mmCIF file of C-alpha atoms in Angstrom:
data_model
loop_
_atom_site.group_PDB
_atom_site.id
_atom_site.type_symbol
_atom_site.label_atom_id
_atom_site.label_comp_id
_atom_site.label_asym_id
_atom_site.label_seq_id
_atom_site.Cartn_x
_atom_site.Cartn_y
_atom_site.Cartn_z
ATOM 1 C CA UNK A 138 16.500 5.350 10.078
ATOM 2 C CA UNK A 139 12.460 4.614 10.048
ATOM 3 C CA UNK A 140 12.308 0.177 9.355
ATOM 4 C CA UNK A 141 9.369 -1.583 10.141
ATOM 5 C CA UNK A 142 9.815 -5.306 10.745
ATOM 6 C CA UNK A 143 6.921 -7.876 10.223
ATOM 7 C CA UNK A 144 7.347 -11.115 12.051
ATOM 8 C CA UNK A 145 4.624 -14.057 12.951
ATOM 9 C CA UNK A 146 3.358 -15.316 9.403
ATOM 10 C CA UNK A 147 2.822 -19.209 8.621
ATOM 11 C CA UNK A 148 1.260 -21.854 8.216
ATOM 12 C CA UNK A 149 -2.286 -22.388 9.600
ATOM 13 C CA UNK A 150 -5.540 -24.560 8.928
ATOM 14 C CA UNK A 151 -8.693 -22.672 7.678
ATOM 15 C CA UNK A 152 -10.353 -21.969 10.597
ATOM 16 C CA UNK A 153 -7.343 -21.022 12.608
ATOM 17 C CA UNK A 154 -5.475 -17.809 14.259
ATOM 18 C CA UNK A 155 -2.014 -16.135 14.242
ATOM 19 C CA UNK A 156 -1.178 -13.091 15.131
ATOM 20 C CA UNK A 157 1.104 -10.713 13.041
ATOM 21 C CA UNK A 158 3.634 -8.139 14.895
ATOM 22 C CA UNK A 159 5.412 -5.632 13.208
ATOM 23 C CA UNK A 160 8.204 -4.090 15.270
ATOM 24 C CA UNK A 161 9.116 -0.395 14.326
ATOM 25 C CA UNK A 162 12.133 2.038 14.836
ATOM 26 C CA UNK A 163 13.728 5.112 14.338
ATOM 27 C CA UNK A 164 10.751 7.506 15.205
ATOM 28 C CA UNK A 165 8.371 7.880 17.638
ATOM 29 C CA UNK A 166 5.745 5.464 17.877
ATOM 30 C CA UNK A 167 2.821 6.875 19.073
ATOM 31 C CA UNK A 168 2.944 9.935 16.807
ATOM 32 C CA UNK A 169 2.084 8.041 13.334
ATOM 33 C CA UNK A 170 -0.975 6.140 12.515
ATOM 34 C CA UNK A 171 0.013 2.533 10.804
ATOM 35 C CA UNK A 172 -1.901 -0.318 8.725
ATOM 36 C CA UNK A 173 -1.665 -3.472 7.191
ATOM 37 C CA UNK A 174 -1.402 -3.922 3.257
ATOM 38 C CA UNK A 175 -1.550 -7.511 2.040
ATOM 39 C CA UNK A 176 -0.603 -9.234 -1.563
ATOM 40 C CA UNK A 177 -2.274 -12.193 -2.320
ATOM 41 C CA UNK A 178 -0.106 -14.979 -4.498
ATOM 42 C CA UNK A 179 -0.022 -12.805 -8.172
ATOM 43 C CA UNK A 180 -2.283 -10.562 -7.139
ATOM 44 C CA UNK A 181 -2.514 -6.555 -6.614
ATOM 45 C CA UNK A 182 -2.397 -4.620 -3.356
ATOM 46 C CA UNK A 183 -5.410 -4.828 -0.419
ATOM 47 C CA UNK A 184 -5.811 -2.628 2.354
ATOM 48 C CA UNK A 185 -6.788 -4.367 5.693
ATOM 49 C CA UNK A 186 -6.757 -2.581 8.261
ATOM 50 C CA UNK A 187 -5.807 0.687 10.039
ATOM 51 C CA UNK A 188 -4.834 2.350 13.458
ATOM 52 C CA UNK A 189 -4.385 6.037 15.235
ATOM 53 C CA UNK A 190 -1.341 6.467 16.610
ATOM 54 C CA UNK A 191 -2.870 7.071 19.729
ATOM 55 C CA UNK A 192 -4.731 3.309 18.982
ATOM 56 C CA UNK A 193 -7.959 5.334 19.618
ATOM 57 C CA UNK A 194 -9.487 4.256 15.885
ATOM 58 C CA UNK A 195 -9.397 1.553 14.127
ATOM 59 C CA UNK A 196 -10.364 1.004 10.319
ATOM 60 C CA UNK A 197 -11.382 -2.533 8.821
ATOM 61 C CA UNK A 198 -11.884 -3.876 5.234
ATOM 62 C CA UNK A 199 -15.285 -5.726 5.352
ATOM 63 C CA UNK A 200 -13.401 -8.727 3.948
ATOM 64 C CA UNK A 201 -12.314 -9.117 7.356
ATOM 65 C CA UNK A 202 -13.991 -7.120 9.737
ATOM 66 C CA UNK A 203 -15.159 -9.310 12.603
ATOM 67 C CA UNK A 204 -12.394 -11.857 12.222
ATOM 68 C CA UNK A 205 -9.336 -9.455 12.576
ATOM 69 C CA UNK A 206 -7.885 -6.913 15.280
ATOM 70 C CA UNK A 207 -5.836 -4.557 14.865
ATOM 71 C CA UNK A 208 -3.789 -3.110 17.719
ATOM 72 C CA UNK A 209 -0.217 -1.485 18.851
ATOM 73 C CA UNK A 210 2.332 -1.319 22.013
ATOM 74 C CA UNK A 211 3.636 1.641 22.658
ATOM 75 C CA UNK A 212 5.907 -0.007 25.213
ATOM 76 C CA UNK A 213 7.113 -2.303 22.404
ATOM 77 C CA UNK A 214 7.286 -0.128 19.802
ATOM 78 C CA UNK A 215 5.072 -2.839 18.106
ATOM 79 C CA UNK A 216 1.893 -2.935 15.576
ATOM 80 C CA UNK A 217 -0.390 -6.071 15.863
ATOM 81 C CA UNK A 218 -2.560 -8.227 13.914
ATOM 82 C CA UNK A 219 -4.889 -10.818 15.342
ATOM 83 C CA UNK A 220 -6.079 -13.052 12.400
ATOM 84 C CA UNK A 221 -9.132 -15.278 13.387
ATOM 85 C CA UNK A 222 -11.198 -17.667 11.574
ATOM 86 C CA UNK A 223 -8.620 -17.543 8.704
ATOM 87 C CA UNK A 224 -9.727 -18.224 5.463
ATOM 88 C CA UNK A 225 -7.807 -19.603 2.409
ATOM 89 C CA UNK A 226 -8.281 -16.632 0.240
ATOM 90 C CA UNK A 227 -6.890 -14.723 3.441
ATOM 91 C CA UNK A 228 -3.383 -16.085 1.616
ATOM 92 C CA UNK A 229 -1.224 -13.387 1.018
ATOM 93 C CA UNK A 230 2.116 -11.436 2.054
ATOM 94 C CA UNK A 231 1.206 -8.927 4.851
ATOM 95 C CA UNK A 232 2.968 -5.394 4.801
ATOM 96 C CA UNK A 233 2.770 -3.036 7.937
ATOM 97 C CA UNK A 234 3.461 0.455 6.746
ATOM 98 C CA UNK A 235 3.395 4.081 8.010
ATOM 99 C CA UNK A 236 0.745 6.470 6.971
ATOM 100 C CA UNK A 237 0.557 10.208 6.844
ATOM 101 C CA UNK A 238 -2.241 11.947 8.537
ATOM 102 C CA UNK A 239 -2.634 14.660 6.276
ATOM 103 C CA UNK A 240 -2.062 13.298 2.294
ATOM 104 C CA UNK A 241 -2.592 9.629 3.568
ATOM 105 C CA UNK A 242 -0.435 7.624 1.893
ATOM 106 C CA UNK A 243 1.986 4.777 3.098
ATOM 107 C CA UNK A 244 5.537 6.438 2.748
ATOM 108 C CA UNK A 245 7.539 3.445 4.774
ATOM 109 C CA UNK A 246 6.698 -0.245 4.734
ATOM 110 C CA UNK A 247 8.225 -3.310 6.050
ATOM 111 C CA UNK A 248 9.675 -5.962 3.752
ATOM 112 C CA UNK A 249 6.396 -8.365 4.581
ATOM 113 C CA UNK A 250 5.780 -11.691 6.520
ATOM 114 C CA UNK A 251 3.883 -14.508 4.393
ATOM 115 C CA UNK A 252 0.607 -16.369 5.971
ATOM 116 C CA UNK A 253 -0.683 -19.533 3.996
ATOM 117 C CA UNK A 254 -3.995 -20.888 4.897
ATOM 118 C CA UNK A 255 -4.242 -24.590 4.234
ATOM 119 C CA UNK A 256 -4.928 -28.011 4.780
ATOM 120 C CA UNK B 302 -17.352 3.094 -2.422
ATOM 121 C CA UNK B 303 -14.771 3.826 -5.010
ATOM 122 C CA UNK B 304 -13.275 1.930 -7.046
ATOM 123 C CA UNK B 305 -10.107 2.696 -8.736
ATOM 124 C CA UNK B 306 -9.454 1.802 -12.068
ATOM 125 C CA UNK B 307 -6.115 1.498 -14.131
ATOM 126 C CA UNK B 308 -4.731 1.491 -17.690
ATOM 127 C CA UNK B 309 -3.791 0.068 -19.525
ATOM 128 C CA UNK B 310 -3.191 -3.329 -18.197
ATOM 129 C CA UNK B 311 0.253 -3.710 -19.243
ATOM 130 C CA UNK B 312 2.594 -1.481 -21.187
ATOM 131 C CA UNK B 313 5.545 -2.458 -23.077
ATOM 132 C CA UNK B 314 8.428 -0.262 -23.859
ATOM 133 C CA UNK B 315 11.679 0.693 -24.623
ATOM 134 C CA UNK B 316 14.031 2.389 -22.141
ATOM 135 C CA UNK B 317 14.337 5.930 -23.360
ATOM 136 C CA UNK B 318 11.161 5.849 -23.676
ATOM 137 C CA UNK B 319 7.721 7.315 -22.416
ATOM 138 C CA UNK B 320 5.278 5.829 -20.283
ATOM 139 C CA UNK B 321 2.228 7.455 -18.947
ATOM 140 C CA UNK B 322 -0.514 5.610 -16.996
ATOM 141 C CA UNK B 323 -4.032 5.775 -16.236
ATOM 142 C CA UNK B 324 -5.690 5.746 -13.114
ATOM 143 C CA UNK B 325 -9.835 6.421 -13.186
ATOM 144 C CA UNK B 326 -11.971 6.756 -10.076
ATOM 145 C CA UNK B 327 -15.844 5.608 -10.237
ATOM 146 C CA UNK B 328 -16.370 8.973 -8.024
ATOM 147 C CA UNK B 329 -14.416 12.421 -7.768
ATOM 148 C CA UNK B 330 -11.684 12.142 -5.483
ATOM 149 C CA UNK B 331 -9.421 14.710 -3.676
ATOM 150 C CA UNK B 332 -6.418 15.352 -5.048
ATOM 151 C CA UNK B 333 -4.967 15.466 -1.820
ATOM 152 C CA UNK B 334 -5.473 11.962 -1.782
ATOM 153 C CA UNK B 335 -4.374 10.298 -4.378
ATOM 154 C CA UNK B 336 -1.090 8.467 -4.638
ATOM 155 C CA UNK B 337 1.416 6.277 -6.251
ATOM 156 C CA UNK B 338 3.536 3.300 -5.803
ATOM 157 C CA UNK B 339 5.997 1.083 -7.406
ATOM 158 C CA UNK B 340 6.703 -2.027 -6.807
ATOM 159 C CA UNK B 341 9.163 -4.690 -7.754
ATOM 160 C CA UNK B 342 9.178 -8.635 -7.377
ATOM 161 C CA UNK B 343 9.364 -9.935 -4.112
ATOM 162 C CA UNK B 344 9.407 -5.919 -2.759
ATOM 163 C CA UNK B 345 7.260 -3.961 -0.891
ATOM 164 C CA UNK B 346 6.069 -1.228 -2.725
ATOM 165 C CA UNK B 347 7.653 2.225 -2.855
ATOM 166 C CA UNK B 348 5.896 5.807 -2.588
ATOM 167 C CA UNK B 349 6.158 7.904 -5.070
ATOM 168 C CA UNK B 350 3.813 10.487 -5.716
ATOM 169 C CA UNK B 351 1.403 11.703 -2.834
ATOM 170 C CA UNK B 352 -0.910 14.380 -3.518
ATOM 171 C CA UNK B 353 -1.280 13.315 -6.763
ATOM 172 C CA UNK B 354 2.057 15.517 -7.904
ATOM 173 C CA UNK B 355 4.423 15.658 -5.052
ATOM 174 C CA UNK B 356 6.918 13.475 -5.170
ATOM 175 C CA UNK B 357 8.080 11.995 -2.379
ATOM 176 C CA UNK B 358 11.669 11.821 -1.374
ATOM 177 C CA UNK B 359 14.251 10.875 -3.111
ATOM 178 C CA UNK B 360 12.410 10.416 -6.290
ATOM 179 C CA UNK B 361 13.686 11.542 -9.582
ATOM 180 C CA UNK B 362 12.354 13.917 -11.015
ATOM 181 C CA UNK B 363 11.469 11.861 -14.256
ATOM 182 C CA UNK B 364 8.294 10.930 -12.464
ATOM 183 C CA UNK B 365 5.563 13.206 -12.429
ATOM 184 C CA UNK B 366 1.950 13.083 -11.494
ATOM 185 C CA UNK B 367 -1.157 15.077 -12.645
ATOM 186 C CA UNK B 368 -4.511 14.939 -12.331
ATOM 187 C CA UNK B 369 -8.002 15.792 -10.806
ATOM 188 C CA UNK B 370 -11.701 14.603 -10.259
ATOM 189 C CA UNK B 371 -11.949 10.937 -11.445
ATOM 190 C CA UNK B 372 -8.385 10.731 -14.169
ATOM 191 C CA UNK B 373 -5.351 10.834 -12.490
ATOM 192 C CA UNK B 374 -1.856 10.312 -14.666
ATOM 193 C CA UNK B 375 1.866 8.958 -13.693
ATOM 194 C CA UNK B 376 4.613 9.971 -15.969
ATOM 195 C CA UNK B 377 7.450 8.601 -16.575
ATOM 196 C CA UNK B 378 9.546 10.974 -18.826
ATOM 197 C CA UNK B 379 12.318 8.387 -19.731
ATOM 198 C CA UNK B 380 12.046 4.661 -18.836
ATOM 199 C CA UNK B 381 15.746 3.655 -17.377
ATOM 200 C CA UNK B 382 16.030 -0.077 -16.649
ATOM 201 C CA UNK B 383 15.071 -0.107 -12.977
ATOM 202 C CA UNK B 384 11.437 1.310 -13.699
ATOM 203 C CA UNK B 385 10.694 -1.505 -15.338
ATOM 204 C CA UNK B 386 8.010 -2.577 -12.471
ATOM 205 C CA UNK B 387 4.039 -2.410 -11.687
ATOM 206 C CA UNK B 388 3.019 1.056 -10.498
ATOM 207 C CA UNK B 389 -0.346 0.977 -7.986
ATOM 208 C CA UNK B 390 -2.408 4.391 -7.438
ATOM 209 C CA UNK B 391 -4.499 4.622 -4.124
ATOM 210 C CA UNK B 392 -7.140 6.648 -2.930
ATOM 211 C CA UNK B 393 -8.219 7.753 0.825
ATOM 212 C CA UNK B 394 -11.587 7.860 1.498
ATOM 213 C CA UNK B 395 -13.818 7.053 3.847
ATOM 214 C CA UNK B 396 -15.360 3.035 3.260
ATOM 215 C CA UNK B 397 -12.767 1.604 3.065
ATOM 216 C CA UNK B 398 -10.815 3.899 4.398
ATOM 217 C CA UNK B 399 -7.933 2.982 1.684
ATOM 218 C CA UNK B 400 -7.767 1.712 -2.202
ATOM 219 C CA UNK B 401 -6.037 0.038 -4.399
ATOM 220 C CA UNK B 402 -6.290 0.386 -7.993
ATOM 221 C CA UNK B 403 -5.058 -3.485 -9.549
ATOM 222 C CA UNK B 404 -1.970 -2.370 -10.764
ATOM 223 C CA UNK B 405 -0.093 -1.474 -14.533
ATOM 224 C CA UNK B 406 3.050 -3.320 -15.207
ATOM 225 C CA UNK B 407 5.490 -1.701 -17.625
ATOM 226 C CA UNK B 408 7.639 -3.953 -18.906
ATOM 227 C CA UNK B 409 10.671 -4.190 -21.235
ATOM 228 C CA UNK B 410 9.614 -4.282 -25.399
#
């Protein structure tokens, strides 16, 4: 079975970093490109950022290009997110998902870690 | 960059019933890329049409999407009590590379 874990969300200052992992299994890593999807508190969906699944490309929103990385493991089996200079309206539930290479849509997702930034 | 647009904001209905929603691009978009999710509270959401009318697996057939150029449609033939839920489209394109449209919630009349 294909699950997607997230794991590393929090509390953090404005200004500050965490990083996001999201652990996958049941297929092969490398093969399938990946992104992050966050929610803000009540609000809709926002695409963030993307990755190749050889880690080749990467993909940005501008609302955070320059103060995020994406990245993945292969040796883990794990997708990253570095999250610097956080901001508050960077508040939101972060998914990791799977995304086809051909139609390009997100057919698996994890169930979502939560990162609050506040004083 | 496109934006995606949905409607209407909310609908409210019966179970039984009908629901078809709106999404509208600001620019023509491939049909190839079009897709659509449901989710429920505190879930992550759930594919269900890629393509903009295949439907991914393991959804019932009561859910159909259409569409082309800038007006995409998702069906719902008959509401049952677990659709009630808000339903996202998304497009793939190139800046950003994906979008979200903000979402119609169907809700229970």
């Amino acid at each position: 079975e294909v699950q997607l874990l997230e794991s590393g969300g929090g509390l953090v200052q404005p200004g500050g970093s965490l990083r996001l992992s999201c652990a996958a299994s049941g297929f092969t890593f490398s093969s399938y490109a990946m992104s992050w999807v966050r929610q803000a508190p009540g609000k809709g969906l926002e695409w963030v950022s993307a990755i190749s699944g050889s880690g080749s490309s990467t993909y940005y929103a501008d609302s955070v290009k320059g103060r995020f990385t994406i990245s993945r493991d292969k040796s883990k089996n794990t997708l990253y997110l570095q999250m610097n200079s956080l901001r508050a309206e960077d508040t939101a539930v972060y998914y990791c998902a799977l995304y086809d290479g051909y139609y390009y849509y997100m057919d698996v997702w994890g169930k979502g870690t939560t990162v609050t930034v506040s004083s | 960059e496109i934006v995606l647009t949905q409607s209407p904001g909310t609908l409210s209905l019966s179970p039984g019933e009908r629901a078809t929603l709106s999404c509208r691009a600001s620019q023509s978009v491939s049909s190839s890329y079009l897709a659509w999710y449901q989710q429920k509270p505190g879930q992550a959401p759930r594919l269900l049409i890629y393509g903009a009318s295949s439907r991914a697996t393991g959804i019932p057939d009561r859910f159909s999407g259409s569409g082309s150029g800038t007006d995409f449609t998702l069906t719902i033939s008959r509401l049952e009590p677990e659709d009630f839920a808000v339903y996202y489209c998304q497009q793939y394109g190139d800046s950003p590379l994906f979008t979200f449209g903000p979402g119609t919630k169907v809700d229970i009349k």
